[in-house]
Short mmCIF file of C-alpha atoms in Angstrom, two decimals:
data_model
loop_
_atom_site.label_atom_id
_atom_site.label_comp_id
_atom_site.label_asym_id
_atom_site.label_seq_id
_atom_site.Cartn_x
_atom_site.Cartn_y
_atom_site.Cartn_z
CA UNK E 28 77.15 101.50 89.61
CA UNK E 29 73.61 101.95 87.99
CA UNK E 30 70.95 103.09 85.79
CA UNK E 31 67.45 104.17 85.96
CA UNK E 32 66.06 100.67 84.49
CA UNK E 33 67.41 98.84 87.25
CA UNK E 34 66.81 100.96 90.18
CA UNK E 35 63.56 99.09 91.23
CA UNK E 36 65.16 96.33 90.02
CA UNK E 37 67.92 96.03 91.20
CA UNK E 38 69.43 98.99 93.54
CA UNK E 39 66.86 99.36 95.38
CA UNK E 40 67.70 95.62 97.41
CA UNK E 41 71.45 97.32 97.69
CA UNK E 42 70.45 100.27 98.96
CA UNK E 43 68.56 98.26 101.84
CA UNK E 44 71.20 95.61 102.83
CA UNK E 45 75.08 96.05 101.87
CA UNK E 46 75.31 100.07 100.94
CA UNK E 47 73.92 101.27 104.42
CA UNK E 48 76.77 99.79 106.19
CA UNK E 49 79.36 102.57 103.91
CA UNK E 50 79.77 105.53 105.23
CA UNK E 51 79.01 107.26 101.76
CA UNK E 52 76.87 105.59 99.22
CA UNK E 53 76.63 107.95 95.90
CA UNK E 54 74.36 106.06 93.18
CA UNK E 55 75.89 107.06 90.01
CA UNK E 56 73.17 106.86 86.99
CA UNK E 57 73.17 108.44 83.74
CA UNK E 58 69.80 110.90 84.78
CA UNK E 59 69.15 112.61 88.64
CA UNK E 60 66.27 110.79 90.20
CA UNK E 61 64.80 111.39 93.75
CA UNK E 62 66.43 108.33 94.40
CA UNK E 63 69.05 109.40 94.52
CA UNK E 64 71.28 109.76 91.92
CA UNK E 65 73.88 111.12 90.63
CA UNK E 66 73.67 112.79 86.63
CA UNK E 67 77.14 111.56 85.00
CA UNK E 68 76.06 112.94 81.52
CA UNK E 69 76.90 109.90 79.81
CA UNK E 70 74.54 107.75 77.48
CA UNK E 71 74.08 104.20 79.44
CA UNK E 72 75.29 100.65 77.82
CA UNK E 73 77.68 98.75 78.27
CA UNK E 74 79.57 100.75 75.20
CA UNK E 75 79.39 103.69 77.63
CA UNK E 76 80.70 101.53 81.25
CA UNK E 77 84.23 102.97 80.53
CA UNK E 78 82.58 106.45 80.18
CA UNK E 79 80.60 105.99 83.69
CA UNK E 80 83.09 105.52 85.52
CA UNK E 81 85.63 108.18 84.41
CA UNK E 82 83.40 110.55 84.93
CA UNK E 83 81.92 108.85 88.92
CA UNK E 84 85.28 109.44 89.32
CA UNK E 85 85.70 112.76 89.21
CA UNK E 86 82.96 113.72 90.08
CA UNK E 87 83.87 111.74 93.44
CA UNK E 88 87.24 113.45 92.91
CA UNK E 89 85.53 117.34 92.63
CA UNK E 90 82.63 116.92 95.04
CA UNK E 91 83.52 114.34 97.40
CA UNK E 92 86.79 113.58 97.79
CA UNK E 93 87.68 114.69 101.92
CA UNK E 94 84.41 112.41 103.24
CA UNK E 95 86.69 109.00 102.66
CA UNK E 96 89.98 107.75 102.19
CA UNK E 97 88.83 104.96 100.31
CA UNK E 98 86.42 104.77 97.31
CA UNK E 99 85.11 101.41 95.83
CA UNK E 100 83.11 101.00 92.99
CA UNK E 101 80.94 98.54 92.71
CA UNK E 102 77.34 97.42 90.07
CA UNK E 103 74.28 97.39 91.08
CA UNK E 104 73.98 93.19 91.19
CA UNK E 105 77.25 93.05 93.68
CA UNK E 106 77.20 92.32 97.76
CA UNK E 107 79.78 93.20 99.74
CA UNK E 108 80.57 93.09 103.52
CA UNK E 109 81.91 95.85 103.93
CA UNK E 110 83.22 95.44 108.06
CA UNK E 111 85.57 92.53 105.91
CA UNK E 112 86.52 95.15 103.38
CA UNK E 113 86.69 97.37 105.85
CA UNK E 114 90.19 94.85 107.99
CA UNK E 115 91.70 94.32 104.55
CA UNK E 116 91.87 97.99 103.93
CA UNK E 117 93.40 98.46 107.76
CA UNK E 118 96.71 97.55 106.92
CA UNK E 119 97.55 99.90 103.80
CA UNK E 120 97.84 103.98 104.20
CA UNK E 121 95.20 105.34 101.55
CA UNK E 122 97.59 108.53 101.33
CA UNK E 123 99.87 106.13 99.10
CA UNK E 124 98.24 104.45 95.81
CA UNK E 125 96.85 101.33 96.31
CA UNK E 126 94.40 99.10 93.78
CA UNK E 127 92.47 96.59 95.26
CA UNK E 128 90.00 93.78 93.60
CA UNK E 129 90.06 90.54 92.31
CA UNK E 130 93.15 90.14 89.89
CA UNK E 131 93.00 89.53 86.04
CA UNK E 132 96.14 88.93 84.32
CA UNK E 133 95.40 89.45 80.26
CA UNK E 134 95.98 92.55 78.54
CA UNK E 135 97.80 95.15 81.13
CA UNK E 136 101.46 93.97 82.22
CA UNK E 137 100.72 94.80 86.39
CA UNK E 138 97.02 93.06 85.61
CA UNK E 139 93.84 95.07 86.47
CA UNK E 140 90.94 94.19 88.69
CA UNK E 141 86.99 92.34 87.73
CA UNK E 142 84.47 95.16 87.79
CA UNK E 143 82.18 92.74 88.64
CA UNK E 144 83.69 91.71 91.94
CA UNK E 145 84.09 96.00 92.49
CA UNK E 146 87.62 97.65 93.30
CA UNK E 147 88.99 100.13 95.45
CA UNK E 148 91.20 103.14 94.81
CA UNK E 149 92.62 104.54 98.01
CA UNK E 150 92.73 108.49 97.87
CA UNK E 151 95.62 109.00 96.51
CA UNK E 152 94.73 106.45 93.41
CA UNK E 153 92.12 108.67 93.11
CA UNK E 154 93.91 111.01 92.79
CA UNK E 155 96.61 109.68 90.38
CA UNK E 156 93.25 108.72 88.37
CA UNK E 157 91.96 111.76 87.81
CA UNK E 158 95.91 113.31 87.13
CA UNK E 159 96.27 110.96 84.40
CA UNK E 160 92.42 112.69 82.60
CA UNK E 161 93.81 116.30 82.85
CA UNK E 162 97.21 115.23 81.45
CA UNK E 163 96.23 112.85 78.83
CA UNK E 164 98.63 110.20 80.06
CA UNK E 165 95.31 108.36 80.55
CA UNK E 166 92.60 108.36 77.66
CA UNK E 167 89.35 105.81 76.85
CA UNK E 168 90.63 103.68 74.76
CA UNK E 169 89.20 100.91 75.40
CA UNK E 170 84.86 100.31 76.36
CA UNK E 171 86.26 98.20 78.46
CA UNK E 172 85.70 98.96 81.77
CA UNK E 173 87.74 97.11 83.94
CA UNK E 174 90.27 96.10 81.75
CA UNK E 175 90.81 100.44 80.24
CA UNK E 176 91.46 101.13 84.43
CA UNK E 177 94.06 98.91 85.49
CA UNK E 178 95.80 100.20 82.23
CA UNK E 179 95.69 104.00 83.34
CA UNK E 180 96.49 102.61 87.26
CA UNK E 181 99.49 101.18 85.72
CA UNK E 182 100.50 104.32 83.83
CA UNK E 183 100.10 106.32 87.03
CA UNK E 184 102.41 103.82 89.03
CA UNK E 185 99.43 103.19 90.94
CA UNK E 186 100.67 99.53 91.63
CA UNK E 187 97.53 96.31 92.77
CA UNK E 188 97.37 94.70 95.57
CA UNK E 189 97.12 91.00 96.61
CA UNK E 190 94.29 90.67 98.13
CA UNK E 191 93.74 86.82 99.26
CA UNK E 192 93.39 85.31 102.93
CA UNK E 193 97.19 83.87 103.95
CA UNK E 194 95.33 80.85 103.10
CA UNK E 195 95.84 82.06 99.59
CA UNK E 196 91.49 81.95 99.33
CA UNK E 197 90.02 84.89 97.39
CA UNK E 198 87.91 87.44 99.32
CA UNK E 199 86.44 89.64 95.58
CA UNK E 200 84.73 86.98 93.33
CA UNK E 201 83.03 88.14 90.55
CA UNK E 202 80.86 85.63 90.37
CA UNK E 203 78.13 84.07 93.17
CA UNK E 204 79.09 81.56 95.85
CA UNK E 205 78.02 78.89 93.92
CA UNK E 206 80.23 78.95 90.92
CA UNK E 207 83.16 78.07 93.58
CA UNK E 208 81.93 76.26 96.17
CA UNK E 209 80.63 73.81 94.09
CA UNK E 210 83.31 71.58 92.49
CA UNK E 211 83.13 71.33 88.46
CA UNK E 212 84.20 68.19 87.10
CA UNK E 213 87.45 68.07 84.68
CA UNK E 214 86.75 69.88 81.21
CA UNK E 215 87.23 73.29 79.54
CA UNK E 216 88.09 75.71 82.61
CA UNK E 217 85.76 79.15 82.57
CA UNK E 218 87.14 82.45 81.04
CA UNK E 219 87.00 84.18 84.68
CA UNK E 220 89.25 81.31 86.14
CA UNK E 221 91.33 81.79 82.62
CA UNK E 222 91.87 85.15 83.65
CA UNK E 223 92.29 84.88 86.91
CA UNK E 224 95.96 86.06 88.27
CA UNK E 225 96.39 83.56 90.99
CA UNK E 226 95.38 80.04 91.24
CA UNK E 227 91.55 79.58 91.77
CA UNK E 228 90.03 76.77 94.24
CA UNK E 229 86.96 75.36 93.89
CA UNK E 230 85.28 73.37 96.74
CA UNK E 231 84.16 74.28 100.31
CA UNK E 232 87.98 75.48 101.26
CA UNK E 233 87.16 78.05 97.57
CA UNK E 234 86.58 81.18 99.58
CA UNK E 235 87.98 83.13 102.44
CA UNK E 236 86.51 83.54 105.20
CA UNK E 237 86.59 87.34 105.14
CA UNK E 238 85.13 87.18 102.06
CA UNK E 239 84.56 90.90 100.50
CA UNK E 240 81.98 90.98 97.32
CA UNK E 241 80.11 88.49 95.10
CA UNK E 242 78.89 89.64 91.60
CA UNK E 243 75.79 88.85 89.50
CA UNK E 244 73.62 88.60 93.52
CA UNK E 245 69.41 88.62 92.50
CA UNK E 246 67.44 90.48 94.77
CA UNK E 247 66.71 87.57 97.11
CA UNK E 248 69.90 86.50 96.81
CA UNK E 249 70.77 89.99 97.94
CA UNK E 250 68.73 89.31 100.99
CA UNK E 251 69.64 85.48 102.37
CA UNK E 252 73.41 87.12 102.35
CA UNK E 253 72.48 89.60 104.68
CA UNK E 254 70.86 87.28 106.49
CA UNK E 255 73.21 85.07 106.11
CA UNK E 256 75.89 87.36 106.98
CA UNK E 257 75.02 89.71 109.88
CA UNK E 258 72.08 87.18 112.15
CA UNK E 259 73.37 83.68 111.15
CA UNK E 260 74.71 82.35 114.70
CA UNK E 261 76.28 79.01 113.57
CA UNK E 262 76.90 77.88 117.31
CA UNK E 263 74.17 77.20 118.47
CA UNK E 264 74.91 73.83 119.89
CA UNK E 265 76.92 75.47 122.53
CA UNK E 266 73.18 76.39 124.11
CA UNK E 267 70.28 74.82 126.16
CA UNK E 268 67.37 74.83 124.31
#
């Protein structure tokens, strides 16, 4: 998900890092450009974000349904470790309905996935999402994109998936790593920790070794995460210099 004003300040850096590792990458915007972006015939602005998401998934359903098994929605300031995403998804059948991400609790009975951390629909979940709007079972009842999509998933009987690792550590993160890896002093919890369905671990053991995503990532952080994920080798002590 992007917009004309973010193409050079954000989106180009996602394209030059993690997005290259996807099988198919589409940049959804309000206008078509040579970037390339797909024009979705929606206005920009946070109040239109759910319309943008609806139109994006409808477009993917009509044009790209047979090109992939899983469909991952990310913002233009999200960094994704695609290989770790593949690892998580390898345990599931995309022809079954699945909805994966960072599970939040309020407002929707079964919970919903954080939009900033990114979320995944299986092929069957995508079919049901589009069908929900065709039949009227799902509606644009709220401009809060991630919560509204989660409500549609619940209505269309698409279950949520626990994406934590075997140690209970999260893999999808709606904020940068420093929000979790540095243990906070006692005090009021941040809103995202109150929203979290599962307990949040702070400190060095906060995040899974198989982390999938981090949100609110600045361009320079994109390249730092790219380097640390794919180039840094922490076992040099084994070798002679």
